[in-house]
Amino acid sequence: MDGPAILAAHAALQRLLAGFPKEYAKDCSYTAKAMEVSVAQHGGLYFVEINRRLEKCGWAAPGFNPSAHWYELYAVSPEGKVLARYPYHP
């Protein structure tokens, strides 16, 4: 992964985590440990998709997700600025 892709992934993950209620901070399901980040580049922007992977917390079976369609998608500049978030509506 190149440097700007790492910046984009970090910026999107930080944006996501900052949006969770503070009382969820100790619940692994809402931490970076439970998140899987994928990055793609197109047209000079990075697109970051974040999926929750609860099996990384040690208590769920692989592939288990109580919200089957839960994901976040962000457009991020090469400098690491989050430009847009795709609205998630299950």
JSON list of C-alpha atoms in Angstrom, two decimals:
[
{"chain": "A", "resi": 1, "resn": "MET", "atom": "CA", "xyz": [0.00, 0.00, 0.00]},
{"chain": "A", "resi": 2, "resn": "ASP", "atom": "CA", "xyz": [1.36, 3.44, -0.84]},
{"chain": "A", "resi": 3, "resn": "GLY", "atom": "CA", "xyz": [1.62, 6.30, 1.67]},
{"chain": "A", "resi": 4, "resn": "PRO", "atom": "CA", "xyz": [-1.46, 8.24, 0.53]},
{"chain": "A", "resi": 5, "resn": "ALA", "atom": "CA", "xyz": [-3.57, 5.06, 0.69]},
{"chain": "A", "resi": 6, "resn": "ILE", "atom": "CA", "xyz": [-2.47, 4.54, 4.29]},
{"chain": "A", "resi": 7, "resn": "LEU", "atom": "CA", "xyz": [-3.35, 8.17, 5.10]},
{"chain": "A", "resi": 8, "resn": "ALA", "atom": "CA", "xyz": [-6.77, 7.71, 3.48]},
{"chain": "A", "resi": 9, "resn": "ALA", "atom": "CA", "xyz": [-7.48, 4.50, 5.40]},
{"chain": "A", "resi": 10, "resn": "HIS", "atom": "CA", "xyz": [-6.42, 6.08, 8.69]},
{"chain": "A", "resi": 11, "resn": "ALA", "atom": "CA", "xyz": [-8.51, 9.22, 8.12]},
{"chain": "A", "resi": 12, "resn": "ALA", "atom": "CA", "xyz": [-11.64, 7.24, 7.26]},
{"chain": "A", "resi": 13, "resn": "LEU", "atom": "CA", "xyz": [-11.20, 4.89, 10.23]},
{"chain": "A", "resi": 14, "resn": "GLN", "atom": "CA", "xyz": [-10.70, 7.82, 12.61]},
{"chain": "A", "resi": 15, "resn": "ARG", "atom": "CA", "xyz": [-13.83, 9.51, 11.24]},
{"chain": "A", "resi": 16, "resn": "LEU", "atom": "CA", "xyz": [-15.85, 6.34, 11.77]},
{"chain": "A", "resi": 17, "resn": "LEU", "atom": "CA", "xyz": [-14.60, 5.71, 15.30]},
{"chain": "A", "resi": 18, "resn": "ALA", "atom": "CA", "xyz": [-15.19, 9.34, 16.31]},
{"chain": "A", "resi": 19, "resn": "GLY", "atom": "CA", "xyz": [-18.84, 8.97, 15.33]},
{"chain": "A", "resi": 20, "resn": "PHE", "atom": "CA", "xyz": [-19.56, 6.13, 17.77]},
{"chain": "A", "resi": 21, "resn": "PRO", "atom": "CA", "xyz": [-21.02, 7.06, 21.16]},
{"chain": "A", "resi": 22, "resn": "LYS", "atom": "CA", "xyz": [-18.31, 7.39, 23.82]},
{"chain": "A", "resi": 23, "resn": "GLU", "atom": "CA", "xyz": [-19.94, 4.69, 25.99]},
{"chain": "A", "resi": 24, "resn": "TYR", "atom": "CA", "xyz": [-19.17, 2.14, 23.23]},
{"chain": "A", "resi": 25, "resn": "ALA", "atom": "CA", "xyz": [-15.42, 2.76, 23.49]},
{"chain": "A", "resi": 26, "resn": "LYS", "atom": "CA", "xyz": [-14.80, -0.38, 25.59]},
{"chain": "A", "resi": 27, "resn": "ASP", "atom": "CA", "xyz": [-16.92, -2.65, 23.37]},
{"chain": "A", "resi": 28, "resn": "CYS", "atom": "CA", "xyz": [-14.59, -4.39, 20.89]},
{"chain": "A", "resi": 29, "resn": "SER", "atom": "CA", "xyz": [-17.38, -4.33, 18.29]},
{"chain": "A", "resi": 30, "resn": "TYR", "atom": "CA", "xyz": [-16.89, -0.58, 17.97]},
{"chain": "A", "resi": 31, "resn": "THR", "atom": "CA", "xyz": [-13.09, -0.39, 17.95]},
{"chain": "A", "resi": 32, "resn": "ALA", "atom": "CA", "xyz": [-10.46, -0.45, 15.22]},
{"chain": "A", "resi": 33, "resn": "LYS", "atom": "CA", "xyz": [-9.76, -4.08, 16.10]},
{"chain": "A", "resi": 34, "resn": "ALA", "atom": "CA", "xyz": [-13.16, -5.11, 14.72]},
{"chain": "A", "resi": 35, "resn": "MET", "atom": "CA", "xyz": [-12.86, -3.13, 11.49]},
{"chain": "A", "resi": 36, "resn": "GLU", "atom": "CA", "xyz": [-11.62, -4.34, 8.11]},
{"chain": "A", "resi": 37, "resn": "VAL", "atom": "CA", "xyz": [-10.47, -1.54, 5.83]},
{"chain": "A", "resi": 38, "resn": "SER", "atom": "CA", "xyz": [-10.20, -1.77, 2.03]},
{"chain": "A", "resi": 39, "resn": "VAL", "atom": "CA", "xyz": [-8.79, 1.01, -0.13]},
{"chain": "A", "resi": 40, "resn": "ALA", "atom": "CA", "xyz": [-9.15, 1.64, -3.88]},
{"chain": "A", "resi": 41, "resn": "GLN", "atom": "CA", "xyz": [-7.93, 4.55, -5.96]},
{"chain": "A", "resi": 42, "resn": "HIS", "atom": "CA", "xyz": [-9.85, 6.14, -8.81]},
{"chain": "A", "resi": 43, "resn": "GLY", "atom": "CA", "xyz": [-9.68, 9.54, -10.44]},
{"chain": "A", "resi": 44, "resn": "GLY", "atom": "CA", "xyz": [-7.09, 10.88, -8.00]},
{"chain": "A", "resi": 45, "resn": "LEU", "atom": "CA", "xyz": [-9.18, 10.00, -4.93]},
{"chain": "A", "resi": 46, "resn": "TYR", "atom": "CA", "xyz": [-9.09, 7.10, -2.51]},
{"chain": "A", "resi": 47, "resn": "PHE", "atom": "CA", "xyz": [-12.26, 5.21, -1.73]},
{"chain": "A", "resi": 48, "resn": "VAL", "atom": "CA", "xyz": [-12.19, 3.55, 1.66]},
{"chain": "A", "resi": 49, "resn": "GLU", "atom": "CA", "xyz": [-14.67, 0.84, 2.59]},
{"chain": "A", "resi": 50, "resn": "ILE", "atom": "CA", "xyz": [-14.89, -0.24, 6.21]},
{"chain": "A", "resi": 51, "resn": "ASN", "atom": "CA", "xyz": [-16.63, -3.45, 7.23]},
{"chain": "A", "resi": 52, "resn": "ARG", "atom": "CA", "xyz": [-17.17, -4.67, 10.77]},
{"chain": "A", "resi": 53, "resn": "ARG", "atom": "CA", "xyz": [-15.63, -8.11, 11.41]},
{"chain": "A", "resi": 54, "resn": "LEU", "atom": "CA", "xyz": [-16.81, -9.24, 14.84]},
{"chain": "A", "resi": 55, "resn": "GLU", "atom": "CA", "xyz": [-14.82, -12.49, 14.72]},
{"chain": "A", "resi": 56, "resn": "LYS", "atom": "CA", "xyz": [-11.74, -10.33, 15.29]},
{"chain": "A", "resi": 57, "resn": "CYS", "atom": "CA", "xyz": [-13.10, -9.67, 18.79]},
{"chain": "A", "resi": 58, "resn": "GLY", "atom": "CA", "xyz": [-12.87, -13.37, 19.64]},
{"chain": "A", "resi": 59, "resn": "TRP", "atom": "CA", "xyz": [-16.51, -14.07, 20.41]},
{"chain": "A", "resi": 60, "resn": "ALA", "atom": "CA", "xyz": [-18.25, -14.35, 17.03]},
{"chain": "A", "resi": 61, "resn": "ALA", "atom": "CA", "xyz": [-18.08, -17.04, 14.37]},
{"chain": "A", "resi": 62, "resn": "PRO", "atom": "CA", "xyz": [-16.25, -16.06, 11.16]},
{"chain": "A", "resi": 63, "resn": "GLY", "atom": "CA", "xyz": [-18.54, -14.05, 8.92]},
{"chain": "A", "resi": 64, "resn": "PHE", "atom": "CA", "xyz": [-21.07, -13.33, 11.69]},
{"chain": "A", "resi": 65, "resn": "ASN", "atom": "CA", "xyz": [-22.43, -9.81, 11.61]},
{"chain": "A", "resi": 66, "resn": "PRO", "atom": "CA", "xyz": [-25.72, -8.86, 13.30]},
{"chain": "A", "resi": 67, "resn": "SER", "atom": "CA", "xyz": [-26.13, -6.09, 10.71]},
{"chain": "A", "resi": 68, "resn": "ALA", "atom": "CA", "xyz": [-25.48, -7.98, 7.49]},
{"chain": "A", "resi": 69, "resn": "HIS", "atom": "CA", "xyz": [-25.41, -4.87, 5.34]},
{"chain": "A", "resi": 70, "resn": "TRP", "atom": "CA", "xyz": [-23.33, -2.69, 7.67]},
{"chain": "A", "resi": 71, "resn": "TYR", "atom": "CA", "xyz": [-20.47, -0.88, 6.03]},
{"chain": "A", "resi": 72, "resn": "GLU", "atom": "CA", "xyz": [-19.06, 2.61, 5.64]},
{"chain": "A", "resi": 73, "resn": "LEU", "atom": "CA", "xyz": [-17.69, 4.12, 2.45]},
{"chain": "A", "resi": 74, "resn": "TYR", "atom": "CA", "xyz": [-15.61, 7.30, 2.29]},
{"chain": "A", "resi": 75, "resn": "ALA", "atom": "CA", "xyz": [-13.99, 9.39, -0.45]},
{"chain": "A", "resi": 76, "resn": "VAL", "atom": "CA", "xyz": [-10.64, 10.67, 0.78]},
{"chain": "A", "resi": 77, "resn": "SER", "atom": "CA", "xyz": [-8.01, 12.96, -0.77]},
{"chain": "A", "resi": 78, "resn": "PRO", "atom": "CA", "xyz": [-4.40, 11.75, -1.18]},
{"chain": "A", "resi": 79, "resn": "GLU", "atom": "CA", "xyz": [-3.54, 14.13, 1.70]},
{"chain": "A", "resi": 80, "resn": "GLY", "atom": "CA", "xyz": [-5.87, 12.25, 4.05]},
{"chain": "A", "resi": 81, "resn": "LYS", "atom": "CA", "xyz": [-8.83, 14.63, 4.08]},
{"chain": "A", "resi": 82, "resn": "VAL", "atom": "CA", "xyz": [-12.23, 12.91, 4.20]},
{"chain": "A", "resi": 83, "resn": "LEU", "atom": "CA", "xyz": [-14.25, 14.57, 1.44]},
{"chain": "A", "resi": 84, "resn": "ALA", "atom": "CA", "xyz": [-17.50, 12.60, 1.56]},
{"chain": "A", "resi": 85, "resn": "ARG", "atom": "CA", "xyz": [-19.24, 9.72, 3.25]},
{"chain": "A", "resi": 86, "resn": "TYR", "atom": "CA", "xyz": [-21.68, 7.43, 1.48]},
{"chain": "A", "resi": 87, "resn": "PRO", "atom": "CA", "xyz": [-24.82, 7.49, 3.62]},
{"chain": "A", "resi": 88, "resn": "TYR", "atom": "CA", "xyz": [-25.52, 4.08, 5.16]},
{"chain": "A", "resi": 89, "resn": "HIS", "atom": "CA", "xyz": [-29.20, 3.31, 5.50]},
{"chain": "A", "resi": 90, "resn": "PRO", "atom": "CA", "xyz": [-30.05, -0.37, 6.17]}
]
